[in-house]
Coordinates of C-alpha atoms in Angstrom, one line a residue:
X1 CA 97.8 151.5 97.1
X2 CA 96.4 151.1 93.2
X3 CA 93.3 149.3 92.7
X4 CA 92.8 149.6 96.7
X5 CA 89.2 149.1 97.1
X6 CA 89.4 146.1 95.1
X7 CA 91.9 144.5 97.5
X8 CA 91.6 142.5 100.6
X9 CA 93.9 139.9 101.0
X10 CA 93.8 136.5 104.0
X11 CA 95.1 136.0 107.1
X12 CA 98.2 134.9 107.4
X13 CA 101.0 134.2 105.1
X14 CA 101.3 138.0 104.8
X15 CA 98.1 139.5 104.3
X16 CA 95.5 141.9 105.6
X17 CA 91.8 140.8 105.8
X18 CA 88.9 143.8 104.2
X19 CA 86.1 143.6 102.7
X20 CA 82.9 145.7 102.2
X21 CA 85.2 148.5 100.8
X22 CA 82.9 151.5 100.0
X23 CA 80.1 149.7 100.1
X24 CA 80.8 146.9 96.9
X25 CA 81.6 143.5 97.9
X26 CA 84.5 142.6 96.6
X27 CA 86.4 139.1 96.1
X28 CA 88.7 138.1 98.8
X29 CA 92.0 139.0 97.4
X30 CA 95.2 140.0 98.2
X31 CA 97.8 143.0 98.0
X32 CA 101.0 142.1 98.9
X33 CA 104.8 143.4 98.1
X34 CA 105.5 139.8 97.5
X35 CA 109.5 139.3 96.3
X36 CA 109.2 142.6 94.8
X37 CA 106.0 142.3 92.9
X38 CA 103.0 143.3 93.7
X39 CA 100.9 140.0 94.5
X40 CA 97.3 140.0 94.0
X41 CA 95.0 137.4 93.1
X42 CA 92.2 139.3 91.0
X43 CA 88.8 138.6 90.6
X44 CA 90.8 138.0 86.6
X45 CA 93.1 135.1 88.0
X46 CA 90.3 134.0 90.4
X47 CA 88.3 133.2 87.6
X48 CA 90.2 131.9 85.0
X49 CA 91.5 129.4 87.7
X50 CA 88.2 127.6 88.4
X51 CA 87.1 127.8 84.5
X52 CA 90.2 125.6 83.9
X53 CA 89.8 123.6 86.9
X54 CA 86.6 122.1 85.2
X55 CA 89.1 120.1 83.9
X56 CA 89.3 118.3 87.0
X57 CA 85.8 118.2 87.1
X58 CA 85.8 115.9 84.1
X59 CA 88.5 113.9 85.3
X60 CA 87.1 113.2 88.3
X61 CA 84.0 112.4 87.0
X62 CA 85.6 109.6 84.7
X63 CA 87.9 108.1 88.1
X64 CA 84.3 107.8 90.0
X65 CA 82.0 107.0 87.6
X66 CA 84.0 103.8 85.8
X67 CA 84.1 102.1 89.5
X68 CA 80.1 102.5 90.0
X69 CA 79.2 101.3 86.5
X70 CA 81.5 98.4 86.7
X71 CA 79.6 96.9 89.9
X72 CA 75.7 98.0 88.1
X73 CA 74.4 93.8 87.1
X74 CA 72.7 95.6 83.5
X75 CA 76.2 96.9 82.8
X76 CA 78.4 93.4 83.5
X77 CA 75.4 91.4 82.1
X78 CA 75.9 93.5 78.3
X79 CA 79.6 94.1 78.0
X80 CA 81.0 91.4 80.5
X81 CA 79.1 88.5 81.4
X82 CA 81.7 86.2 82.7
X83 CA 82.1 89.1 85.5
X84 CA 78.1 88.6 85.9
X85 CA 78.4 84.6 85.8
X86 CA 80.8 84.7 88.3
X87 CA 80.1 87.8 90.8
X88 CA 76.5 86.0 91.1
X89 CA 78.0 82.7 91.9
X90 CA 77.4 82.2 96.0
X91 CA 80.4 80.8 97.0
X92 CA 83.7 82.9 94.3
X93 CA 86.4 83.5 96.3
X94 CA 85.6 87.2 97.5
X95 CA 89.2 88.5 96.1
X96 CA 88.7 87.4 93.0
X97 CA 85.1 87.6 91.8
X98 CA 85.8 90.8 89.4
X99 CA 89.3 89.7 88.3
X100 CA 88.6 90.1 84.7
X101 CA 91.2 91.7 82.3
X102 CA 89.2 93.0 79.5
X103 CA 87.0 94.7 82.7
X104 CA 90.5 96.1 83.4
X105 CA 91.5 97.1 80.0
X106 CA 87.9 99.4 79.9
X107 CA 89.4 101.5 83.2
X108 CA 92.9 101.2 82.3
X109 CA 92.3 102.3 78.3
X110 CA 91.9 105.7 79.2
X111 CA 95.0 106.5 81.4
X112 CA 97.3 104.7 78.5
X113 CA 95.4 106.5 75.8
X114 CA 95.9 109.7 77.7
X115 CA 100.2 109.4 78.2
X116 CA 99.9 109.7 74.2
X117 CA 97.5 112.9 74.7
X118 CA 99.8 114.5 76.9
X119 CA 102.9 114.1 74.6
X120 CA 100.8 115.7 71.9
X121 CA 99.8 118.6 74.3
X122 CA 102.9 119.4 75.2
X123 CA 104.0 120.3 71.7
X124 CA 100.2 121.8 70.8
X125 CA 100.4 124.1 74.6
X126 CA 103.8 125.3 73.6
X127 CA 103.2 126.2 69.7
X128 CA 99.2 127.3 70.2
X129 CA 99.1 128.1 73.5
X130 CA 97.1 127.1 76.9
X131 CA 93.9 128.3 76.0
X132 CA 92.8 126.1 72.7
X133 CA 94.4 123.1 74.8
X134 CA 92.2 123.7 77.1
X135 CA 89.5 123.8 74.8
X136 CA 90.3 120.7 72.8
X137 CA 90.1 118.9 76.3
X138 CA 86.6 119.8 76.2
X139 CA 85.9 118.6 73.0
X140 CA 87.7 115.1 73.0
X141 CA 85.5 114.9 76.3
X142 CA 82.4 115.5 74.5
X143 CA 82.8 113.1 72.3
X144 CA 84.0 110.2 73.9
X145 CA 81.0 110.9 76.3
X146 CA 78.9 110.8 73.4
X147 CA 80.6 107.9 72.2
X148 CA 79.9 105.6 75.1
X149 CA 77.0 106.5 75.8
X150 CA 75.9 105.3 72.7
X151 CA 77.9 102.2 72.7
X152 CA 76.3 98.9 71.9
X153 CA 79.6 96.4 72.1
X154 CA 82.4 96.2 74.2
X155 CA 84.7 97.7 71.2
X156 CA 83.1 100.9 71.1
X157 CA 82.7 101.6 74.6
X158 CA 87.0 101.5 74.5
X159 CA 87.0 103.8 71.7
X160 CA 84.9 106.3 73.9
X161 CA 87.7 105.6 76.5
X162 CA 90.1 106.2 74.4
X163 CA 88.4 109.7 73.6
X164 CA 88.2 110.3 76.5
X165 CA 92.2 109.2 77.3
X166 CA 92.7 112.6 74.7
X167 CA 91.1 114.9 76.8
X168 CA 92.6 113.7 80.0
X169 CA 96.1 113.6 78.1
X170 CA 95.6 117.3 76.9
X171 CA 93.7 118.4 80.1
X172 CA 96.4 117.4 82.8
X173 CA 99.2 118.5 80.6
X174 CA 98.5 121.8 80.4
X175 CA 95.8 123.1 83.3
X176 CA 97.9 122.7 86.6
X177 CA 100.6 124.5 84.1
X178 CA 98.4 127.4 83.3
X179 CA 97.0 128.2 86.5
X180 CA 101.0 127.6 87.9
X181 CA 101.7 130.1 85.1
X182 CA 98.8 133.1 85.8
X183 CA 98.9 132.7 89.8
X184 CA 100.6 135.4 91.8
X185 CA 104.0 133.6 93.8
X186 CA 102.2 133.9 97.2
X187 CA 98.8 131.8 96.3
X188 CA 99.9 129.9 93.5
X189 CA 99.4 126.4 96.3
X190 CA 95.7 127.4 96.8
X191 CA 94.8 128.6 93.4
X192 CA 96.7 125.4 91.8
X193 CA 94.6 123.3 94.2
X194 CA 91.4 124.3 92.8
X195 CA 92.5 121.5 89.9
X196 CA 92.2 119.1 91.7
X197 CA 89.3 120.2 94.1
X198 CA 87.1 119.8 91.6
X199 CA 88.9 116.5 91.0
X200 CA 87.3 115.7 94.4
X201 CA 83.9 117.2 93.1
X202 CA 83.8 115.1 90.0
X203 CA 84.2 111.9 91.9
X204 CA 81.2 112.8 94.6
X205 CA 78.8 113.9 91.8
X206 CA 79.7 111.0 90.2
X207 CA 79.0 108.1 93.2
X208 CA 76.4 110.0 93.6
X209 CA 75.1 109.8 90.3
X210 CA 75.9 106.0 90.7
X211 CA 74.1 105.9 93.3
X212 CA 70.9 106.9 92.7
X213 CA 70.6 106.4 88.7
X214 CA 71.0 102.5 87.8
X215 CA 71.0 103.4 83.7
X216 CA 74.6 103.1 83.4
X217 CA 74.2 104.9 80.1
X218 CA 73.6 107.7 81.5
X219 CA 76.2 107.9 83.8
X220 CA 79.1 107.0 81.3
X221 CA 76.9 109.4 79.0
X222 CA 76.5 112.0 81.9
X223 CA 80.5 113.7 81.5
X224 CA 79.2 115.3 78.1
X225 CA 77.9 117.9 80.6
X226 CA 80.9 118.9 82.4
X227 CA 82.9 118.7 79.2
X228 CA 80.0 121.4 77.3
X229 CA 80.6 123.1 80.5
X230 CA 84.4 123.6 80.4
X231 CA 84.1 123.7 76.2
X232 CA 81.2 127.0 76.8
X233 CA 83.2 128.5 79.5
X234 CA 87.6 128.1 78.0
X235 CA 86.3 130.9 75.0
X236 CA 86.2 133.2 78.4
X237 CA 89.4 132.8 80.0
X238 CA 93.0 134.4 78.6
X239 CA 96.1 132.9 78.1
X240 CA 99.0 132.7 80.2
X241 CA 101.1 135.4 79.7
X242 CA 104.1 133.2 79.6
X243 CA 102.5 131.4 76.7
X244 CA 102.0 134.7 74.9
X245 CA 105.5 135.9 75.4
X246 CA 107.1 132.7 74.3
X247 CA 104.9 132.9 71.4
X248 CA 106.2 136.4 70.2
X249 CA 102.8 137.6 71.0
X250 CA 104.6 140.6 74.1
X251 CA 102.4 143.5 73.2
X252 CA 99.7 141.1 74.4
X253 CA 101.7 139.4 77.0
X254 CA 101.8 142.6 78.7
X255 CA 98.2 143.9 78.9
X256 CA 97.5 140.7 79.5
X257 CA 99.5 140.7 83.0
X258 CA 98.2 143.8 83.5
X259 CA 94.5 142.4 83.4
X260 CA 95.3 139.7 85.4
X261 CA 97.6 141.8 88.0
X262 CA 95.1 144.4 88.1
X263 CA 97.7 146.9 87.7
X264 CA 99.8 149.0 85.0
X265 CA 103.0 148.6 87.1
X266 CA 104.6 145.0 86.3
X267 CA 108.0 146.3 84.2
X268 CA 109.4 143.9 86.5
X269 CA 107.2 140.5 86.5
X270 CA 107.1 141.3 82.6
X271 CA 110.7 141.7 82.0
X272 CA 111.7 138.1 84.2
X273 CA 109.1 136.4 81.8
X274 CA 110.9 138.2 78.9
X275 CA 113.9 137.1 80.0
X276 CA 113.0 133.6 80.9
X277 CA 111.0 133.1 77.6
X278 CA 114.6 134.9 75.3
X279 CA 116.3 131.3 76.6
X280 CA 113.5 129.1 76.4
X281 CA 112.4 130.0 72.7
X282 CA 116.8 129.3 72.1
X283 CA 116.2 126.2 73.2
X284 CA 115.0 123.6 69.7
X285 CA 114.6 120.4 71.5
X286 CA 113.3 120.5 74.8
X287 CA 113.0 117.2 75.5
X288 CA 116.8 116.5 74.8
X289 CA 117.9 119.7 76.8
X290 CA 115.5 117.9 79.7
X291 CA 118.0 115.3 79.9
X292 CA 121.0 116.3 78.5
X293 CA 121.2 120.0 80.9
X294 CA 121.8 118.4 84.6
X295 CA 120.0 122.1 85.8
X296 CA 116.8 119.9 84.8
X297 CA 118.1 116.9 86.4
X298 CA 116.8 117.8 90.5
X299 CA 113.2 118.9 89.1
X300 CA 112.8 116.0 86.9
X301 CA 113.9 113.2 89.1
X302 CA 111.8 114.7 91.6
X303 CA 108.8 115.3 89.5
X304 CA 108.4 111.8 88.0
X305 CA 109.7 110.6 91.5
X306 CA 106.1 112.3 93.3
X307 CA 104.4 110.8 90.6
X308 CA 104.6 107.8 90.6
X309 CA 104.5 107.5 94.9
X310 CA 100.9 109.5 94.1
X311 CA 100.6 106.5 92.4
X312 CA 101.5 103.7 94.3
X313 CA 99.5 105.5 97.5
X314 CA 96.9 103.2 96.3
X315 CA 94.4 105.7 96.3
X316 CA 93.9 104.5 92.9
X317 CA 92.4 101.7 94.2
X318 CA 89.6 103.2 96.6
X319 CA 88.3 105.0 94.1
X320 CA 88.5 103.2 90.7
X321 CA 87.2 100.3 92.2
X322 CA 85.6 101.4 95.8
X323 CA 82.0 99.7 95.4
X324 CA 83.7 96.7 94.0
X325 CA 86.1 96.4 97.4
X326 CA 83.3 97.5 99.7
X327 CA 80.7 94.2 97.7
X328 CA 83.8 92.1 97.8
X329 CA 83.5 92.8 101.7
X330 CA 80.2 91.7 101.7
X331 CA 77.8 95.5 101.4
X332 CA 75.1 95.1 99.2
X333 CA 74.8 96.9 95.8
X334 CA 73.4 99.3 96.9
X335 CA 75.1 99.6 100.3
X336 CA 78.6 99.6 98.3
X337 CA 77.7 102.8 96.3
X338 CA 76.7 104.9 99.4
X339 CA 79.7 103.6 100.6
X340 CA 81.9 105.3 97.8
X341 CA 79.7 108.6 97.9
X342 CA 80.7 109.0 101.2
X343 CA 84.2 108.7 100.1
X344 CA 83.9 110.9 98.0
X345 CA 82.8 113.4 100.4
X346 CA 85.7 113.1 102.5
X347 CA 88.0 113.4 99.8
X348 CA 86.0 116.6 98.6
X349 CA 85.9 118.3 102.1
X350 CA 89.5 117.1 102.4
X351 CA 90.9 119.2 99.5
X352 CA 89.8 122.6 101.0
X353 CA 92.2 122.2 103.6
X354 CA 94.8 121.7 101.6
X355 CA 93.7 125.7 99.3
X356 CA 94.2 126.8 102.5
X357 CA 97.1 125.4 104.4
X358 CA 99.5 124.8 101.3
X359 CA 100.5 128.5 101.0
X360 CA 101.2 128.9 104.8
X361 CA 102.5 125.0 106.1
X362 CA 104.4 124.3 103.1
X363 CA 104.5 121.5 100.8
X364 CA 107.0 118.8 102.4
X365 CA 105.1 118.8 105.7
X366 CA 101.9 118.0 104.3
X367 CA 103.2 115.6 102.4
X368 CA 104.7 114.2 104.9
X369 CA 101.9 114.0 107.5
X370 CA 99.5 113.2 104.6
X371 CA 101.6 110.0 103.3
X372 CA 102.2 108.9 107.3
X373 CA 98.5 108.9 108.0
X374 CA 97.5 107.1 104.7
X375 CA 100.1 103.9 105.9
X376 CA 98.8 104.0 109.1
X377 CA 94.9 103.6 107.2
X378 CA 96.4 100.9 104.5
X379 CA 97.6 99.0 107.5
X380 CA 94.7 99.0 109.7
X381 CA 92.7 98.2 106.9
X382 CA 95.0 94.9 105.3
X383 CA 94.8 93.9 109.3
X384 CA 91.2 93.6 109.5
X385 CA 90.5 92.1 105.8
X386 CA 93.9 89.8 107.0
X387 CA 92.1 88.3 109.6
X388 CA 88.3 88.9 109.2
X389 CA 87.4 88.3 105.6
X390 CA 88.2 85.1 104.1
X391 CA 87.6 83.4 100.5
X392 CA 83.9 83.0 101.0
X393 CA 83.1 84.4 104.1
X394 CA 81.5 88.0 104.9
X395 CA 82.8 90.4 107.9
X396 CA 80.1 91.3 110.1
X397 CA 78.4 94.8 109.7
X398 CA 81.0 96.1 112.7
X399 CA 83.9 95.0 111.4
X400 CA 82.9 96.6 107.7
X401 CA 82.1 99.7 109.7
X402 CA 85.0 100.3 111.0
X403 CA 86.6 99.2 107.5
X404 CA 85.2 102.5 106.2
X405 CA 85.7 105.1 108.8
X406 CA 89.9 103.9 108.3
X407 CA 89.3 104.2 104.0
X408 CA 88.2 107.5 105.0
X409 CA 91.0 108.6 107.3
X410 CA 93.6 107.6 103.9
X411 CA 90.9 109.1 101.8
X412 CA 91.0 112.2 104.0
X413 CA 95.0 112.1 104.0
X414 CA 95.5 111.6 100.2
X415 CA 93.1 114.3 99.4
X416 CA 95.0 117.3 101.6
X417 CA 98.5 116.2 100.5
X418 CA 99.7 113.8 97.4
X419 CA 96.4 114.5 95.9
X420 CA 97.3 118.0 94.8
X421 CA 99.9 118.2 95.7
X422 CA 101.8 116.4 93.1
X423 CA 100.4 118.0 90.7
X424 CA 101.5 121.5 92.2
X425 CA 105.0 120.7 92.4
X426 CA 105.6 119.3 88.8
X427 CA 103.5 121.8 87.4
X428 CA 105.8 125.0 89.8
X429 CA 109.2 123.6 89.7
X430 CA 110.7 123.6 86.2
X431 CA 112.2 126.4 83.9
X432 CA 110.1 127.7 81.1
X433 CA 112.5 126.2 78.7
X434 CA 111.9 122.4 79.8
X435 CA 108.2 123.5 81.3
X436 CA 106.0 121.5 78.7
X437 CA 108.2 118.9 78.3
X438 CA 109.4 118.2 82.0
X439 CA 105.6 118.6 83.1
X440 CA 104.9 115.9 80.5
X441 CA 107.3 113.3 81.6
X442 CA 105.4 113.8 85.1
X443 CA 102.2 113.5 83.6
X444 CA 103.2 110.6 81.2
X445 CA 104.5 108.6 84.5
X446 CA 101.4 109.4 86.4
X447 CA 99.2 108.0 83.2
X448 CA 101.5 104.6 83.1
X449 CA 101.2 104.2 87.2
X450 CA 97.5 105.0 87.0
X451 CA 97.2 102.1 83.4
X452 CA 99.8 99.9 85.8
X453 CA 96.8 100.2 88.6
X454 CA 93.7 99.9 87.0
X455 CA 95.1 97.4 84.4
X456 CA 96.6 95.1 87.6
X457 CA 94.6 95.3 90.9
X458 CA 91.6 93.3 90.7
X459 CA 94.2 90.3 89.4
X460 CA 96.7 91.4 92.3
X461 CA 93.5 91.6 94.6
X462 CA 92.6 88.1 93.1
X463 CA 96.6 86.4 94.1
X464 CA 97.7 88.6 97.4
X465 CA 94.5 89.2 99.1
X466 CA 94.2 91.5 102.1
X467 CA 98.4 91.6 101.4
X468 CA 98.0 94.0 98.5
X469 CA 97.2 96.7 101.4
X470 CA 100.5 96.0 103.1
X471 CA 102.0 96.0 99.3
X472 CA 101.1 99.9 99.3
X473 CA 101.6 100.8 102.9
X474 CA 105.3 99.9 101.7
X475 CA 105.1 102.2 99.3
X476 CA 104.2 104.7 101.6
X477 CA 107.1 104.0 104.4
X478 CA 109.5 104.9 101.3
X479 CA 107.4 108.1 100.2
X480 CA 107.7 109.9 103.6
X481 CA 111.7 109.3 103.5
X482 CA 112.2 110.5 100.2
X483 CA 110.0 113.6 100.8
X484 CA 111.8 114.3 103.9
X485 CA 115.6 113.6 102.6
X486 CA 114.9 115.2 98.9
X487 CA 112.6 117.6 98.0
X488 CA 112.8 121.2 98.5
X489 CA 110.4 123.2 99.8
X490 CA 109.0 125.6 97.0
X491 CA 106.4 127.5 99.4
X492 CA 106.4 131.1 98.2
X493 CA 108.8 131.0 95.3
X494 CA 108.0 132.7 91.9
X495 CA 108.0 130.0 89.6
X496 CA 111.3 131.1 87.8
X497 CA 113.3 131.6 90.5
X498 CA 112.4 128.4 91.4
X499 CA 116.5 126.9 90.7
X500 CA 118.1 129.5 92.6
X501 CA 115.6 129.8 95.5
X502 CA 114.6 126.4 96.3
X503 CA 117.0 123.4 94.0
X504 CA 120.6 125.4 94.6
X505 CA 119.6 125.7 98.2
X506 CA 119.2 122.0 98.9
X507 CA 122.1 119.7 99.9
X508 CA 122.4 117.2 97.7
X509 CA 121.2 118.7 94.8
X510 CA 123.1 122.0 94.3
X511 CA 126.2 119.9 92.9
X512 CA 123.4 119.5 89.8
X513 CA 124.0 123.3 89.7
X514 CA 127.8 124.1 90.0
X515 CA 127.9 124.8 85.9
X516 CA 124.9 126.8 86.2
X517 CA 124.6 130.3 84.3
X518 CA 123.2 132.1 86.7
X519 CA 120.4 133.0 84.6
X520 CA 118.6 134.7 87.5
X521 CA 121.2 136.5 88.6
X522 CA 121.9 138.3 84.7
X523 CA 118.1 139.4 85.2
X524 CA 118.4 140.9 88.3
X525 CA 121.6 143.1 87.0
X526 CA 119.2 143.7 83.8
X527 CA 116.5 144.7 85.7
X528 CA 118.7 146.9 87.9
X529 CA 120.0 148.7 85.0
X530 CA 117.0 149.4 83.4
X531 CA 115.9 151.0 86.6
X532 CA 119.0 153.0 87.2
X533 CA 118.8 154.2 83.0
X534 CA 114.1 155.5 84.6
X535 CA 116.0 157.2 87.4
X536 CA 118.4 158.9 85.4
X537 CA 115.9 160.3 82.6
X538 CA 113.6 161.2 85.2
X539 CA 115.6 163.0 86.9
X540 CA 116.9 164.9 83.8
X541 CA 113.2 165.8 82.9
X542 CA 111.7 169.5 83.8
X543 CA 109.9 169.7 86.9
X544 CA 106.0 170.4 86.1

């Protein structure tokens, strides 16, 4: 077995665990024969995945920091004096004290900018590669953090948010695709969820900074630190073999594939990528292909639906406005920030569960179980607030603790299910020819729904009160049914075999493939012919 001294693997999922071979400490990697490919998580793949996932750290930091600064009195006095006045009116309606269109615009403007950025990045990433797109993402984030740190009025503050949105759009459009393309199929899920794990770490770090720091400038400007880290580290990563080969750099793509797999015998995987890129390069208008070719409708519909559902779980309400929500229930400023930090810890730790379970349990089961658990959390929190929190009173300390516990249950379920799996499923289901275009549609819908939620939540809370939680509970019920019936399991399937082994096997989606070209079968036949020619040549050559 090539390079056996460098290999470990995880128990379960078809691997073995062995570390400290020949006295050396090696990365926990996996070597296995999987789907005809030599499957292995090497140091190079792991390092590139971690570095790329730093984009998630930026995303999470911004989500967490926004909710914190919008509850800081100094920030509100400078940029939103109307909200500051309402916040400190003793008899102001509990559900309406933070309701302000401009305050919502501060949070939501980033996601509107991210939609435009994702569209540009879908073309840029295909033409210039995943690596350069990730680098540009960090540059936009860095500029946005500096502008926000130096903001003297609301206009400059919004400009900074727009730059952050471009960084978010470029990063979210590219990073999950990049990780899915370099990861072995058997461990693609766990590696891809590193992106979501870093999002939760970013949220946690932001919540802790908000708790210990009362200066909004340092909170907003702090985004420059992870942005600079991603910028420097982005020069270390390789571009994905699929991206290199798609841009005509076959030799470089082959060498990169050997590096990230840790072996020289990568001919079959290389040949499959080449065949996929040949098909992809014949498609000159991927967005038109995405809409006009029936074969692309199943992954397109499913990816878009899963991202709509992801935002209407109500999770971003908790993450954006956790301190605001806890202050609504009667927590003091510091207590509200501490409660938000607690949910951040739960969010981070629970994501780790998904990393180790997604490639064993599967995507569908985690999504269904997560939706049902979140449904319970939303109903309990909504029920408690409906009974206990009226317009001008404060709930008791004991009731507040119960609410925090069930919010933590909700956050935990999201973290090991819909949070990471929305990005994962959308990044692994499209064929190469429409991968950027299809993934953009998923990201754009995600950002649009995030914008809608961020822009309307405080108004909805003011008008709907506790009924808002039941609104999200209804969505969770619809999500459970939809995933159970309409989403095929994609666990362990090679990214370029998804149509054959997932969508064509599904009871409903298979009808969209009755005119399919059988590209995968053609690739298999060509590979078999190539091997037969090689064997014939070897049999005719003299034995040394």
